[in-house]
Amino acid sequence: MALIMAFCTLIFNVLCLPLHLIKALGMYEIYKRVFPICLYRCSIIYNNKMHDKKKELFRSLPEFNRHGKQLTILEIGCGTGSNFQFYPPGCKVICTDPNPHFKKYLKSSMEGNDHITFDRFVVASGEDMGAIESESVDVVVCTLVLCSVNNIPKTLQETRRMLRPGGGFFFMEHVVGEPSTWTYFFQHVLQPPWYYFGDGCEIVRDTWKPLEAAGFSDLKLKHVEAPLLFLIKPHIIGYAVK
């Protein structure tokens, strides 16, 4: 099976040669302007299917509010702001994303979620959040983002740096399937084209491993099967405490 998977993956890599060339020539940046439109539509579908799971996950957010202070949430890879509707009333939200073209969608999302306060939008990757002060936020949120960062351990290191002592890191990520399944097989075979159409998304990551090794004082993590396309059915959901 491993040889067949490797052969099929090679075929798709060959078929993706034009995409490899486009990226090498720097023309892939054009797609980054279009990607927010695609993600906006996909986020609506994802939220509809994952509404109950998101609601359950973010129900614990108020627990990380320091007495008498406004809850400060920083979202890594905020995208179009699809998580805003699940945040508790009165909280302050700092949005970050490496793609500056999401900003106009954030404005629309904020207007539709006036129960929260928008602090600012920072163009930054998860691995380099130097614009955010250390121990300055109560909660960091990261959904469907660790699949596309260049360095998960570095992103988690930055997360721990930004969180105040006792702060929480909330996550919801699709991950690689069990090795003995067809999901695992097709995730690897279709990874080359998926990477480009998903703006760097990788569906073959065992994201729970760097989370377990990140050094959080407590980690609540569970594996679930999401009601989505079989390639992204395997998910991990939970939160960690600094």
PDB file of C-alpha atoms in Angstrom:
ATOM      1  CA  MET A   1       0.000   0.000   0.000  1.00  0.00           C
ATOM      2  CA  ALA A   2       2.857   2.399   0.827  1.00  0.00           C
ATOM      3  CA  LEU A   3       4.406   1.929  -2.610  1.00  0.00           C
ATOM      4  CA  ILE A   4       1.072   2.512  -4.351  1.00  0.00           C
ATOM      5  CA  MET A   5       0.510   5.647  -2.281  1.00  0.00           C
ATOM      6  CA  ALA A   6       3.997   6.953  -3.098  1.00  0.00           C
ATOM      7  CA  PHE A   7       3.466   6.269  -6.812  1.00  0.00           C
ATOM      8  CA  CYS A   8       0.072   8.002  -6.901  1.00  0.00           C
ATOM      9  CA  THR A   9       1.477  10.968  -4.981  1.00  0.00           C
ATOM     10  CA  LEU A  10       4.285  11.232  -7.535  1.00  0.00           C
ATOM     11  CA  ILE A  11       1.735  11.316 -10.358  1.00  0.00           C
ATOM     12  CA  PHE A  12      -0.145  14.183  -8.726  1.00  0.00           C
ATOM     13  CA  ASN A  13       3.124  16.015  -8.112  1.00  0.00           C
ATOM     14  CA  VAL A  14       3.864  15.746 -11.821  1.00  0.00           C
ATOM     15  CA  LEU A  15       0.381  16.981 -12.685  1.00  0.00           C
ATOM     16  CA  CYS A  16       0.993  19.937 -10.374  1.00  0.00           C
ATOM     17  CA  LEU A  17       4.198  20.979 -12.140  1.00  0.00           C
ATOM     18  CA  PRO A  18       2.489  24.078 -13.640  1.00  0.00           C
ATOM     19  CA  LEU A  19       1.444  25.103 -10.117  1.00  0.00           C
ATOM     20  CA  HIS A  20       4.965  24.496  -8.800  1.00  0.00           C
ATOM     21  CA  LEU A  21       6.268  26.732 -11.591  1.00  0.00           C
ATOM     22  CA  ILE A  22       3.702  29.457 -10.905  1.00  0.00           C
ATOM     23  CA  LYS A  23       4.784  29.558  -7.268  1.00  0.00           C
ATOM     24  CA  ALA A  24       8.489  29.552  -8.166  1.00  0.00           C
ATOM     25  CA  LEU A  25       7.919  32.556 -10.438  1.00  0.00           C
ATOM     26  CA  GLY A  26       6.135  34.447  -7.667  1.00  0.00           C
ATOM     27  CA  MET A  27       2.794  34.450  -9.477  1.00  0.00           C
ATOM     28  CA  TYR A  28       1.018  32.518  -6.731  1.00  0.00           C
ATOM     29  CA  GLU A  29       0.542  35.804  -4.860  1.00  0.00           C
ATOM     30  CA  ILE A  30      -2.283  36.586  -7.297  1.00  0.00           C
ATOM     31  CA  TYR A  31      -4.270  33.683  -5.839  1.00  0.00           C
ATOM     32  CA  LYS A  32      -3.830  35.108  -2.344  1.00  0.00           C
ATOM     33  CA  ARG A  33      -6.061  37.985  -3.449  1.00  0.00           C
ATOM     34  CA  VAL A  34      -8.756  35.536  -4.540  1.00  0.00           C
ATOM     35  CA  PHE A  35      -8.411  33.105  -1.642  1.00  0.00           C
ATOM     36  CA  PRO A  36     -10.350  35.266   0.880  1.00  0.00           C
ATOM     37  CA  ILE A  37     -13.407  35.034  -1.390  1.00  0.00           C
ATOM     38  CA  CYS A  38     -13.137  31.234  -1.484  1.00  0.00           C
ATOM     39  CA  LEU A  39     -12.561  30.980   2.257  1.00  0.00           C
ATOM     40  CA  TYR A  40     -15.484  33.266   3.013  1.00  0.00           C
ATOM     41  CA  ARG A  41     -17.853  30.878   1.243  1.00  0.00           C
ATOM     42  CA  CYS A  42     -16.221  27.761   2.713  1.00  0.00           C
ATOM     43  CA  SER A  43     -16.358  29.253   6.224  1.00  0.00           C
ATOM     44  CA  ILE A  44     -20.136  29.588   6.021  1.00  0.00           C
ATOM     45  CA  ILE A  45     -20.466  25.884   5.164  1.00  0.00           C
ATOM     46  CA  TYR A  46     -17.938  24.889   7.835  1.00  0.00           C
ATOM     47  CA  ASN A  47     -19.696  26.921  10.523  1.00  0.00           C
ATOM     48  CA  ASN A  48     -23.050  25.409   9.626  1.00  0.00           C
ATOM     49  CA  LYS A  49     -21.678  21.874   9.973  1.00  0.00           C
ATOM     50  CA  MET A  50     -19.450  22.545  12.990  1.00  0.00           C
ATOM     51  CA  HIS A  51     -21.719  25.016  14.818  1.00  0.00           C
ATOM     52  CA  ASP A  52     -22.448  22.783  17.800  1.00  0.00           C
ATOM     53  CA  LYS A  53     -18.813  21.753  18.222  1.00  0.00           C
ATOM     54  CA  LYS A  54     -17.618  25.369  18.052  1.00  0.00           C
ATOM     55  CA  LYS A  55     -20.291  26.459  20.486  1.00  0.00           C
ATOM     56  CA  GLU A  56     -19.244  23.727  22.917  1.00  0.00           C
ATOM     57  CA  LEU A  57     -15.539  24.588  22.564  1.00  0.00           C
ATOM     58  CA  PHE A  58     -15.886  28.343  23.044  1.00  0.00           C
ATOM     59  CA  ARG A  59     -18.350  27.986  25.932  1.00  0.00           C
ATOM     60  CA  SER A  60     -15.316  27.913  28.248  1.00  0.00           C
ATOM     61  CA  LEU A  61     -13.901  31.261  27.078  1.00  0.00           C
ATOM     62  CA  PRO A  62     -15.396  33.353  29.946  1.00  0.00           C
ATOM     63  CA  GLU A  63     -13.562  31.152  32.457  1.00  0.00           C
ATOM     64  CA  PHE A  64     -10.317  32.823  31.393  1.00  0.00           C
ATOM     65  CA  ASN A  65     -11.550  36.331  32.157  1.00  0.00           C
ATOM     66  CA  ARG A  66      -9.620  38.027  34.957  1.00  0.00           C
ATOM     67  CA  HIS A  67     -11.963  39.477  37.562  1.00  0.00           C
ATOM     68  CA  GLY A  68     -12.958  43.053  36.783  1.00  0.00           C
ATOM     69  CA  LYS A  69     -11.117  43.147  33.458  1.00  0.00           C
ATOM     70  CA  GLN A  70     -12.159  42.869  29.829  1.00  0.00           C
ATOM     71  CA  LEU A  71     -11.467  39.460  28.271  1.00  0.00           C
ATOM     72  CA  THR A  72      -8.796  39.901  25.590  1.00  0.00           C
ATOM     73  CA  ILE A  73      -8.777  37.353  22.757  1.00  0.00           C
ATOM     74  CA  LEU A  74      -6.100  37.130  20.078  1.00  0.00           C
ATOM     75  CA  GLU A  75      -6.962  35.072  17.020  1.00  0.00           C
ATOM     76  CA  ILE A  76      -4.142  33.671  14.893  1.00  0.00           C
ATOM     77  CA  GLY A  77      -5.171  33.385  11.241  1.00  0.00           C
ATOM     78  CA  CYS A  78      -8.509  35.079  11.778  1.00  0.00           C
ATOM     79  CA  GLY A  79      -9.414  34.828   8.100  1.00  0.00           C
ATOM     80  CA  THR A  80     -12.900  36.206   7.505  1.00  0.00           C
ATOM     81  CA  GLY A  81     -13.832  36.335  11.198  1.00  0.00           C
ATOM     82  CA  SER A  82     -16.001  33.230  11.201  1.00  0.00           C
ATOM     83  CA  ASN A  83     -15.394  32.632  14.933  1.00  0.00           C
ATOM     84  CA  PHE A  84     -16.641  36.033  16.111  1.00  0.00           C
ATOM     85  CA  GLN A  85     -20.227  34.901  16.610  1.00  0.00           C
ATOM     86  CA  PHE A  86     -19.048  32.394  19.245  1.00  0.00           C
ATOM     87  CA  TYR A  87     -17.111  34.902  21.378  1.00  0.00           C
ATOM     88  CA  PRO A  88     -18.665  36.141  24.651  1.00  0.00           C
ATOM     89  CA  PRO A  89     -20.213  39.637  24.801  1.00  0.00           C
ATOM     90  CA  GLY A  90     -17.912  42.463  25.825  1.00  0.00           C
ATOM     91  CA  CYS A  91     -14.629  40.803  24.925  1.00  0.00           C
ATOM     92  CA  LYS A  92     -11.856  42.569  23.004  1.00  0.00           C
ATOM     93  CA  VAL A  93     -10.484  40.850  19.889  1.00  0.00           C
ATOM     94  CA  ILE A  94      -7.076  41.273  18.279  1.00  0.00           C
ATOM     95  CA  CYS A  95      -6.988  39.795  14.773  1.00  0.00           C
ATOM     96  CA  THR A  96      -3.866  38.533  13.017  1.00  0.00           C
ATOM     97  CA  ASP A  97      -3.368  36.991   9.603  1.00  0.00           C
ATOM     98  CA  PRO A  98      -0.452  36.833   7.143  1.00  0.00           C
ATOM     99  CA  ASN A  99      -2.825  37.656   4.277  1.00  0.00           C
ATOM    100  CA  PRO A 100      -3.692  41.399   4.302  1.00  0.00           C
ATOM    101  CA  HIS A 101      -6.555  40.863   1.849  1.00  0.00           C
ATOM    102  CA  PHE A 102      -8.775  39.506   4.631  1.00  0.00           C
ATOM    103  CA  LYS A 103      -9.135  42.946   6.194  1.00  0.00           C
ATOM    104  CA  LYS A 104     -12.260  43.973   4.285  1.00  0.00           C
ATOM    105  CA  TYR A 105     -14.026  40.747   5.279  1.00  0.00           C
ATOM    106  CA  LEU A 106     -13.122  41.373   8.904  1.00  0.00           C
ATOM    107  CA  LYS A 107     -14.836  44.747   8.739  1.00  0.00           C
ATOM    108  CA  SER A 108     -18.018  43.081   7.536  1.00  0.00           C
ATOM    109  CA  SER A 109     -17.802  40.400  10.249  1.00  0.00           C
ATOM    110  CA  MET A 110     -17.287  42.998  12.951  1.00  0.00           C
ATOM    111  CA  GLU A 111     -20.311  44.961  11.816  1.00  0.00           C
ATOM    112  CA  GLY A 112     -22.368  41.786  12.116  1.00  0.00           C
ATOM    113  CA  ASN A 113     -21.013  40.968  15.576  1.00  0.00           C
ATOM    114  CA  ASP A 114     -21.349  44.149  17.591  1.00  0.00           C
ATOM    115  CA  HIS A 115     -21.327  42.182  20.856  1.00  0.00           C
ATOM    116  CA  ILE A 116     -17.502  42.172  20.693  1.00  0.00           C
ATOM    117  CA  THR A 117     -14.945  44.982  20.478  1.00  0.00           C
ATOM    118  CA  PHE A 118     -12.451  45.020  17.617  1.00  0.00           C
ATOM    119  CA  ASP A 119      -9.008  46.107  18.806  1.00  0.00           C
ATOM    120  CA  ARG A 120      -6.802  45.906  15.702  1.00  0.00           C
ATOM    121  CA  PHE A 121      -5.733  43.838  12.708  1.00  0.00           C
ATOM    122  CA  VAL A 122      -2.081  42.793  12.550  1.00  0.00           C
ATOM    123  CA  VAL A 123      -0.531  41.339   9.405  1.00  0.00           C
ATOM    124  CA  ALA A 124       1.721  38.628  10.810  1.00  0.00           C
ATOM    125  CA  SER A 125       2.460  34.919  10.540  1.00  0.00           C
ATOM    126  CA  GLY A 126       1.897  32.608  13.481  1.00  0.00           C
ATOM    127  CA  GLU A 127       5.626  32.072  13.861  1.00  0.00           C
ATOM    128  CA  ASP A 128       6.435  35.774  14.189  1.00  0.00           C
ATOM    129  CA  MET A 129       4.015  37.722  16.381  1.00  0.00           C
ATOM    130  CA  GLY A 130       6.530  40.289  17.569  1.00  0.00           C
ATOM    131  CA  ALA A 131       3.952  43.080  17.268  1.00  0.00           C
ATOM    132  CA  ILE A 132       2.069  41.566  20.225  1.00  0.00           C
ATOM    133  CA  GLU A 133       3.466  42.096  23.713  1.00  0.00           C
ATOM    134  CA  SER A 134       4.375  39.148  25.916  1.00  0.00           C
ATOM    135  CA  GLU A 135       1.763  37.992  28.464  1.00  0.00           C
ATOM    136  CA  SER A 136      -0.737  40.527  27.109  1.00  0.00           C
ATOM    137  CA  VAL A 137      -3.761  38.386  26.201  1.00  0.00           C
ATOM    138  CA  ASP A 138      -6.112  36.084  28.121  1.00  0.00           C
ATOM    139  CA  VAL A 139      -6.908  33.728  25.257  1.00  0.00           C
ATOM    140  CA  VAL A 140      -5.388  32.762  21.911  1.00  0.00           C
ATOM    141  CA  VAL A 141      -7.688  31.140  19.346  1.00  0.00           C
ATOM    142  CA  CYS A 142      -6.479  29.103  16.379  1.00  0.00           C
ATOM    143  CA  THR A 143      -8.915  27.225  14.102  1.00  0.00           C
ATOM    144  CA  LEU A 144      -7.912  25.603  10.816  1.00  0.00           C
ATOM    145  CA  VAL A 145      -4.582  27.437  10.920  1.00  0.00           C
ATOM    146  CA  LEU A 146      -1.942  25.020  12.224  1.00  0.00           C
ATOM    147  CA  CYS A 147      -2.415  23.104   8.980  1.00  0.00           C
ATOM    148  CA  SER A 148      -0.777  25.920   7.029  1.00  0.00           C
ATOM    149  CA  VAL A 149       1.813  27.569   9.294  1.00  0.00           C
ATOM    150  CA  ASN A 150       5.422  26.863   8.343  1.00  0.00           C
ATOM    151  CA  ASN A 151       6.454  25.837  11.844  1.00  0.00           C
ATOM    152  CA  ILE A 152       3.931  24.523  14.372  1.00  0.00           C
ATOM    153  CA  PRO A 153       6.295  24.375  17.391  1.00  0.00           C
ATOM    154  CA  LYS A 154       7.379  27.989  16.771  1.00  0.00           C
ATOM    155  CA  THR A 155       3.744  29.095  16.473  1.00  0.00           C
ATOM    156  CA  LEU A 156       2.920  27.391  19.772  1.00  0.00           C
ATOM    157  CA  GLN A 157       5.985  28.975  21.360  1.00  0.00           C
ATOM    158  CA  GLU A 158       4.723  32.399  20.277  1.00  0.00           C
ATOM    159  CA  THR A 159       1.283  31.498  21.624  1.00  0.00           C
ATOM    160  CA  ARG A 160       2.692  30.711  25.055  1.00  0.00           C
ATOM    161  CA  ARG A 161       4.721  33.925  25.004  1.00  0.00           C
ATOM    162  CA  MET A 162       1.668  36.099  24.309  1.00  0.00           C
ATOM    163  CA  LEU A 163      -0.588  34.396  26.863  1.00  0.00           C
ATOM    164  CA  ARG A 164      -0.682  35.672  30.412  1.00  0.00           C
ATOM    165  CA  PRO A 165       0.011  33.037  33.100  1.00  0.00           C
ATOM    166  CA  GLY A 166      -3.080  30.860  33.324  1.00  0.00           C
ATOM    167  CA  GLY A 167      -4.301  31.973  29.898  1.00  0.00           C
ATOM    168  CA  GLY A 168      -5.941  29.575  27.437  1.00  0.00           C
ATOM    169  CA  PHE A 169      -5.170  28.401  23.908  1.00  0.00           C
ATOM    170  CA  PHE A 170      -8.275  27.189  22.034  1.00  0.00           C
ATOM    171  CA  PHE A 171      -7.881  25.109  18.878  1.00  0.00           C
ATOM    172  CA  MET A 172      -9.888  23.223  16.273  1.00  0.00           C
ATOM    173  CA  GLU A 173      -7.820  21.625  13.508  1.00  0.00           C
ATOM    174  CA  HIS A 174      -8.161  18.955  10.858  1.00  0.00           C
ATOM    175  CA  VAL A 175      -5.409  16.339  11.049  1.00  0.00           C
ATOM    176  CA  VAL A 176      -4.073  13.282   9.262  1.00  0.00           C
ATOM    177  CA  GLY A 177      -6.169  10.123   9.465  1.00  0.00           C
ATOM    178  CA  GLU A 178      -5.252   6.718  10.836  1.00  0.00           C
ATOM    179  CA  PRO A 179      -2.498   5.066   8.708  1.00  0.00           C
ATOM    180  CA  SER A 180      -4.651   2.030   7.924  1.00  0.00           C
ATOM    181  CA  THR A 181      -7.520   4.038   6.398  1.00  0.00           C
ATOM    182  CA  TRP A 182      -8.383   5.186   2.895  1.00  0.00           C
ATOM    183  CA  THR A 183      -8.603   8.715   4.292  1.00  0.00           C
ATOM    184  CA  TYR A 184      -4.884   8.544   5.122  1.00  0.00           C
ATOM    185  CA  PHE A 185      -4.138   7.184   1.637  1.00  0.00           C
ATOM    186  CA  PHE A 186      -5.997   9.905  -0.251  1.00  0.00           C
ATOM    187  CA  GLN A 187      -4.795  12.660   2.065  1.00  0.00           C
ATOM    188  CA  HIS A 188      -1.228  11.884   0.981  1.00  0.00           C
ATOM    189  CA  VAL A 189      -2.074  11.328  -2.677  1.00  0.00           C
ATOM    190  CA  LEU A 190      -4.063  14.554  -3.012  1.00  0.00           C
ATOM    191  CA  GLN A 191      -1.789  16.689  -0.831  1.00  0.00           C
ATOM    192  CA  PRO A 192       0.070  18.334  -3.784  1.00  0.00           C
ATOM    193  CA  PRO A 193      -2.987  20.001  -5.407  1.00  0.00           C
ATOM    194  CA  TRP A 194      -4.655  20.582  -2.019  1.00  0.00           C
ATOM    195  CA  TYR A 195      -1.637  22.614  -0.908  1.00  0.00           C
ATOM    196  CA  TYR A 196      -2.141  25.142  -3.685  1.00  0.00           C
ATOM    197  CA  PHE A 197      -5.909  25.413  -3.652  1.00  0.00           C
ATOM    198  CA  GLY A 198      -5.850  25.646   0.155  1.00  0.00           C
ATOM    199  CA  ASP A 199      -3.201  28.404   0.224  1.00  0.00           C
ATOM    200  CA  GLY A 200      -0.551  26.262   1.880  1.00  0.00           C
ATOM    201  CA  CYS A 201      -2.902  23.910   3.730  1.00  0.00           C
ATOM    202  CA  GLU A 202      -1.481  20.474   4.564  1.00  0.00           C
ATOM    203  CA  ILE A 203      -3.896  17.642   5.313  1.00  0.00           C
ATOM    204  CA  VAL A 204      -1.199  15.179   6.422  1.00  0.00           C
ATOM    205  CA  ARG A 205      -0.155  16.760   9.738  1.00  0.00           C
ATOM    206  CA  ASP A 206      -0.242  15.014  13.120  1.00  0.00           C
ATOM    207  CA  THR A 207      -0.832  18.346  14.868  1.00  0.00           C
ATOM    208  CA  TRP A 208      -1.654  16.787  18.233  1.00  0.00           C
ATOM    209  CA  LYS A 209       2.004  15.743  18.705  1.00  0.00           C
ATOM    210  CA  PRO A 210       3.540  19.255  18.790  1.00  0.00           C
ATOM    211  CA  LEU A 211       0.623  20.349  20.988  1.00  0.00           C
ATOM    212  CA  GLU A 212       1.448  17.622  23.480  1.00  0.00           C
ATOM    213  CA  ALA A 213       5.120  18.671  23.426  1.00  0.00           C
ATOM    214  CA  ALA A 214       4.521  22.445  23.642  1.00  0.00           C
ATOM    215  CA  GLY A 215       4.899  22.708  27.420  1.00  0.00           C
ATOM    216  CA  PHE A 216       1.395  23.801  28.437  1.00  0.00           C
ATOM    217  CA  SER A 217       0.509  23.143  32.068  1.00  0.00           C
ATOM    218  CA  ASP A 218      -2.733  21.430  31.048  1.00  0.00           C
ATOM    219  CA  LEU A 219      -4.066  20.114  27.750  1.00  0.00           C
ATOM    220  CA  LYS A 220      -7.643  19.071  26.987  1.00  0.00           C
ATOM    221  CA  LEU A 221      -7.599  17.447  23.532  1.00  0.00           C
ATOM    222  CA  LYS A 222      -9.968  15.051  21.835  1.00  0.00           C
ATOM    223  CA  HIS A 223     -10.071  13.438  18.409  1.00  0.00           C
ATOM    224  CA  VAL A 224     -13.393  13.686  16.583  1.00  0.00           C
ATOM    225  CA  GLU A 225     -14.837  12.813  13.186  1.00  0.00           C
ATOM    226  CA  ALA A 226     -16.259  16.011  11.696  1.00  0.00           C
ATOM    227  CA  PRO A 227     -19.317  15.895   9.383  1.00  0.00           C
ATOM    228  CA  LEU A 228     -17.213  17.105   6.449  1.00  0.00           C
ATOM    229  CA  LEU A 229     -15.489  15.899   3.282  1.00  0.00           C
ATOM    230  CA  PHE A 230     -13.652  12.672   4.139  1.00  0.00           C
ATOM    231  CA  LEU A 231     -10.241  14.295   3.542  1.00  0.00           C
ATOM    232  CA  ILE A 232     -10.775  16.653   6.478  1.00  0.00           C
ATOM    233  CA  LYS A 233     -13.017  14.506   8.668  1.00  0.00           C
ATOM    234  CA  PRO A 234     -10.325  13.751  11.284  1.00  0.00           C
ATOM    235  CA  HIS A 235     -10.203  16.694  13.700  1.00  0.00           C
ATOM    236  CA  ILE A 236      -8.700  17.587  17.041  1.00  0.00           C
ATOM    237  CA  ILE A 237     -10.578  19.975  19.325  1.00  0.00           C
ATOM    238  CA  GLY A 238      -9.731  21.375  22.724  1.00  0.00           C
ATOM    239  CA  TYR A 239      -7.813  23.916  24.739  1.00  0.00           C
ATOM    240  CA  ALA A 240      -4.544  24.222  26.620  1.00  0.00           C
ATOM    241  CA  VAL A 241      -3.607  26.281  29.655  1.00  0.00           C
ATOM    242  CA  LYS A 242      -0.323  28.151  30.015  1.00  0.00           C
TER     243      LYS A 242
END
